[in-house]
Amino acid sequence: MRIISIIAAREFRRYYISPIAYAGAAIIFIILGGVFVMNIGFGLPTGSLRPDGRMVLQPLVIILMLVTPAFTMRLLAEEQQEGTLELLLTAPVRDWEVVLGKWLGSFGFLLVILAGTWIFPIIINRFTVPGIDQGALLSAYIGLVALVAALLAIGLFASSLFSNQPAAYLTAVGITLSLWVVGGMRAGSSAFSQAIAYLGILNHYYDNLYQGVIHLTDLIFFASLTALALFLASQVVESRRWR
Amino acid sequence: MIQVKNLSKSYGNFPALSEISFQAKRGEILGFLGPNGAGKTTTMRILTGYMPPTAGSAKVAGFDVVEESLEVRKRVGYLPETVPIYPELSAREYLRFMGSLRRVENLDDRIDEVLHKVGLQDRSESYAGNLSKGLRQRLGLAQALLHRPEVLILDEPTIGLDPAQIIGVRELIREVGTDRTVMLSTHILSEAQQICDRVLIIHQGRILAEDTPTNLQSQLAGAERIRVRTSSDSKSLAKLLGKLPDTEEIKLIEGGVEVSGPPGKDIRPIIARTIVEADLDLLELSASSVSLERIFLQLTEEQNAREDSE
């Protein structure tokens, strides 16, 4: 635990001096701000939109799918590129401790960003009567945290495969988008298409969690996906042993 | 301190190491001499627990590098060939990160100590990315020394440094090598001779020779070539020197000849006398230093010949 927390703390702090982290955070807040202003300005007065704390969450999910891989792409790729992975792994540190520490560090940083997006629901709540449904908002945010945990783990796995950061980014985006579109398979009736559709990452978010219903199965889905991606990442790091 | 037995490592079908064995005692500075691709880095990566061997065993400080990898890593300080630094960390932050991973006690005091030892005390707040190559090398060395390791493994510690820095790093290695085992790799023969107590010559994943630098040198003295230039032409000079009993091989070169003598015997005086007695003007008489390439050539030829006769 001590080693994991040292590595996590270092990665977490690193985001505060990383241009990519600032660019990513800027994209999130500028676009969400724009969407928010448009909704408030055009949607609410005409009555086409009801006051809802979740009004920025749908664009946020799409942005996160494209931006989190940029936060994770360097985590292992850069260490392989610079040779510092050799330094870490010849210290008394286990492979999985490096992987878990890095994931935790990036998770911590994304939690800060997600906490920042809470500003929009607070504003809506303040200026509407009778306010917003806090329960649905909380459930949607819990789902968002679970989704982000999985996205980061997938990004970290992609980063473990390459010493080239753009390659890690594109691979992570590819995996994430694939997991999104396979959700469309549930239109099919066969057991096979239903099984594939189960992998649809956004179905697990929008079906229940976003609606304010916390189902354990959805949380288990995100947790399993996260664990699987982290496991694969540490297997890739360890593969240097038999390559 | 280091015990290696029949160690082999293959990358796919390519054998990087073939059954090498050697030992190093406490307080010994062991040199690993060989051209690029000889297997030096591979051996070091195995000894530091970075990757396991394909076959054979290695023990460092009494612990097996595969079975007790973490125990080995606790006791080894390692400086890889390309110094691994995090450019955005200052020298002090870098050492603090590595020191905390390695559970170094009284870390801040210890950091001051090693920074002082490697001569970086004035640059402790500089970002590692802004340090020159020589200073980065020192920082890497500081990192390797930080946890007071029993065994220090240095991969090409002087590569890419300017002459003054090379001397500095060599002195530093000598100094820290007094109370621990140091294993360093190099492809510079004179460097191995200067710093090491014992030298292993490695080529194509095999150990070709193992001895003290002095013994190795005298053993290889036969490879020494004497270059002679005179006022006479090459052919008649070759003829003249060919009459001497000790000249073994004579090769014509531009404006003179290259002569080799029997191992361990300096034939320069007799050559000089012969030329003067023949009433020629001696323009050059120099021993061309034994190049590493030639030693390898000689050793590999010997080995091939041995294998053929078996």
GROMACS .gro file of C-alpha atoms in nm, chain B residues 77-212:
model
  136
  320GLY     CA    1   2.190   0.001  -0.686
  321TYR     CA    2   2.153   0.020  -1.061
  322LEU     CA    3   2.244   0.281  -1.317
  323PRO     CA    4   2.107   0.183  -1.659
  324GLU     CA    5   2.285   0.290  -1.973
  325THR     CA    6   2.047   0.572  -2.058
  326VAL     CA    7   2.015   0.749  -1.725
  327PRO     CA    8   1.649   0.727  -1.633
  328ILE     CA    9   1.539   1.065  -1.503
  329TYR     CA   10   1.209   1.244  -1.478
  330PRO     CA   11   1.281   1.577  -1.647
  331GLU     CA   12   1.013   1.765  -1.458
  332LEU     CA   13   1.150   1.675  -1.115
  333SER     CA   14   1.436   1.858  -0.950
  334ALA     CA   15   1.739   1.654  -0.852
  335ARG     CA   16   1.622   1.654  -0.492
  336GLU     CA   17   1.262   1.561  -0.577
  337TYR     CA   18   1.386   1.279  -0.796
  338LEU     CA   19   1.598   1.138  -0.516
  339ARG     CA   20   1.314   1.183  -0.269
  340PHE     CA   21   1.082   0.982  -0.495
  341MET     CA   22   1.331   0.698  -0.543
  342GLY     CA   23   1.436   0.709  -0.178
  343SER     CA   24   1.078   0.680  -0.054
  344LEU     CA   25   1.013   0.383  -0.284
  345ARG     CA   26   1.324   0.226  -0.137
  346ARG     CA   27   1.236   0.310   0.224
  347VAL     CA   28   1.555   0.502   0.292
  348GLU     CA   29   1.571   0.621   0.652
  349ASN     CA   30   1.643   0.987   0.733
  350LEU     CA   31   1.588   1.048   0.365
  351ASP     CA   32   1.655   1.421   0.357
  352ASP     CA   33   1.992   1.388   0.531
  353ARG     CA   34   2.085   1.097   0.310
  354ILE     CA   35   1.993   1.294  -0.003
  355ASP     CA   36   2.225   1.576   0.104
  356GLU     CA   37   2.495   1.319   0.164
  357VAL     CA   38   2.477   1.156  -0.179
  358LEU     CA   39   2.433   1.489  -0.359
  359HIS     CA   40   2.753   1.601  -0.190
  360LYS     CA   41   2.927   1.277  -0.279
  361VAL     CA   42   2.852   1.310  -0.650
  362GLY     CA   43   2.919   1.684  -0.647
  363LEU     CA   44   2.564   1.796  -0.720
  364GLN     CA   45   2.498   1.983  -0.395
  365ASP     CA   46   2.476   2.316  -0.580
  366ARG     CA   47   2.233   2.181  -0.838
  367SER     CA   48   1.987   2.008  -0.607
  368GLU     CA   49   1.701   2.239  -0.708
  369SER     CA   50   1.772   2.220  -1.083
  370TYR     CA   51   1.526   2.026  -1.293
  371ALA     CA   52   1.679   1.700  -1.400
  372GLY     CA   53   1.583   1.780  -1.759
  373ASN     CA   54   1.805   2.088  -1.751
  374LEU     CA   55   2.117   1.908  -1.630
  375SER     CA   56   2.399   1.834  -1.874
  376LYS     CA   57   2.472   1.474  -1.968
  377GLY     CA   58   2.757   1.453  -1.720
  378LEU     CA   59   2.548   1.588  -1.436
  379ARG     CA   60   2.262   1.354  -1.522
  380GLN     CA   61   2.506   1.067  -1.501
  381ARG     CA   62   2.601   1.190  -1.155
  382LEU     CA   63   2.239   1.215  -1.056
  383GLY     CA   64   2.185   0.859  -1.178
  384LEU     CA   65   2.479   0.751  -0.969
  385ALA     CA   66   2.338   0.936  -0.668
  386GLN     CA   67   2.013   0.746  -0.718
  387ALA     CA   68   2.202   0.417  -0.733
  388LEU     CA   69   2.393   0.497  -0.411
  389LEU     CA   70   2.098   0.638  -0.219
  390HIS     CA   71   1.993   0.325  -0.032
  391ARG     CA   72   2.350   0.220   0.055
  392PRO     CA   73   2.336  -0.090  -0.169
  393GLU     CA   74   2.572  -0.380  -0.113
  394VAL     CA   75   2.605  -0.425  -0.486
  395LEU     CA   76   2.632  -0.147  -0.740
  396ILE     CA   77   2.563  -0.225  -1.105
  397LEU     CA   78   2.660   0.043  -1.355
  398ASP     CA   79   2.590   0.009  -1.726
  399GLU     CA   80   2.840   0.210  -1.930
  400PRO     CA   81   2.877   0.476  -1.659
  401THR     CA   82   3.112   0.698  -1.861
  402ILE     CA   83   2.951   0.680  -2.203
  403GLY     CA   84   2.890   1.017  -2.366
  404LEU     CA   85   3.082   1.218  -2.107
  405ASP     CA   86   3.361   1.463  -2.178
  406PRO     CA   87   3.714   1.371  -2.064
  407ALA     CA   88   3.701   1.575  -1.743
  408GLN     CA   89   3.367   1.421  -1.647
  409ILE     CA   90   3.496   1.073  -1.729
  410ILE     CA   91   3.784   1.120  -1.487
  411GLY     CA   92   3.543   1.249  -1.222
  412VAL     CA   93   3.307   0.954  -1.258
  413ARG     CA   94   3.592   0.703  -1.257
  414GLU     CA   95   3.729   0.850  -0.935
  415LEU     CA   96   3.384   0.835  -0.785
  416ILE     CA   97   3.344   0.468  -0.877
  417ARG     CA   98   3.683   0.386  -0.729
  418GLU     CA   99   3.584   0.565  -0.410
  419VAL     CA  100   3.245   0.402  -0.365
  420GLY     CA  101   3.390   0.066  -0.467
  421THR     CA  102   3.605   0.032  -0.159
  422ASP     CA  103   3.331  -0.105   0.067
  423ARG     CA  104   3.088  -0.270  -0.172
  424THR     CA  105   3.083  -0.480  -0.484
  425VAL     CA  106   3.075  -0.285  -0.806
  426MET     CA  107   3.005  -0.432  -1.145
  427LEU     CA  108   3.040  -0.200  -1.439
  428SER     CA  109   3.029  -0.246  -1.812
  429THR     CA  110   3.237  -0.062  -2.065
  430HIS     CA  111   3.367  -0.104  -2.415
  431ILE     CA  112   3.679   0.097  -2.344
  432LEU     CA  113   3.976  -0.124  -2.265
  433SER     CA  114   4.180   0.141  -2.085
  434GLU     CA  115   3.884   0.224  -1.865
  435ALA     CA  116   3.853  -0.135  -1.750
  436GLN     CA  117   4.226  -0.139  -1.686
  437GLN     CA  118   4.210   0.177  -1.480
  438ILE     CA  119   3.917   0.109  -1.250
  439CYS     CA  120   3.865  -0.264  -1.227
  440ASP     CA  121   4.020  -0.524  -1.003
  441ARG     CA  122   3.910  -0.794  -1.241
  442VAL     CA  123   3.786  -0.791  -1.597
  443LEU     CA  124   3.552  -1.022  -1.784
  444ILE     CA  125   3.568  -1.007  -2.160
  445ILE     CA  126   3.233  -1.092  -2.310
  446HIS     CA  127   3.151  -1.137  -2.674
  447GLN     CA  128   2.841  -1.273  -2.843
  448GLY     CA  129   2.698  -1.382  -2.511
  449ARG     CA  130   3.003  -1.579  -2.401
  450ILE     CA  131   3.282  -1.500  -2.159
  451LEU     CA  132   3.606  -1.520  -2.352
  452ALA     CA  133   3.852  -1.430  -2.081
  453GLU     CA  134   3.855  -1.345  -1.714
  454ASP     CA  135   4.151  -1.208  -1.526
  455THR     CA  136   4.308  -0.907  -1.359
   0.00000   0.00000   0.00000
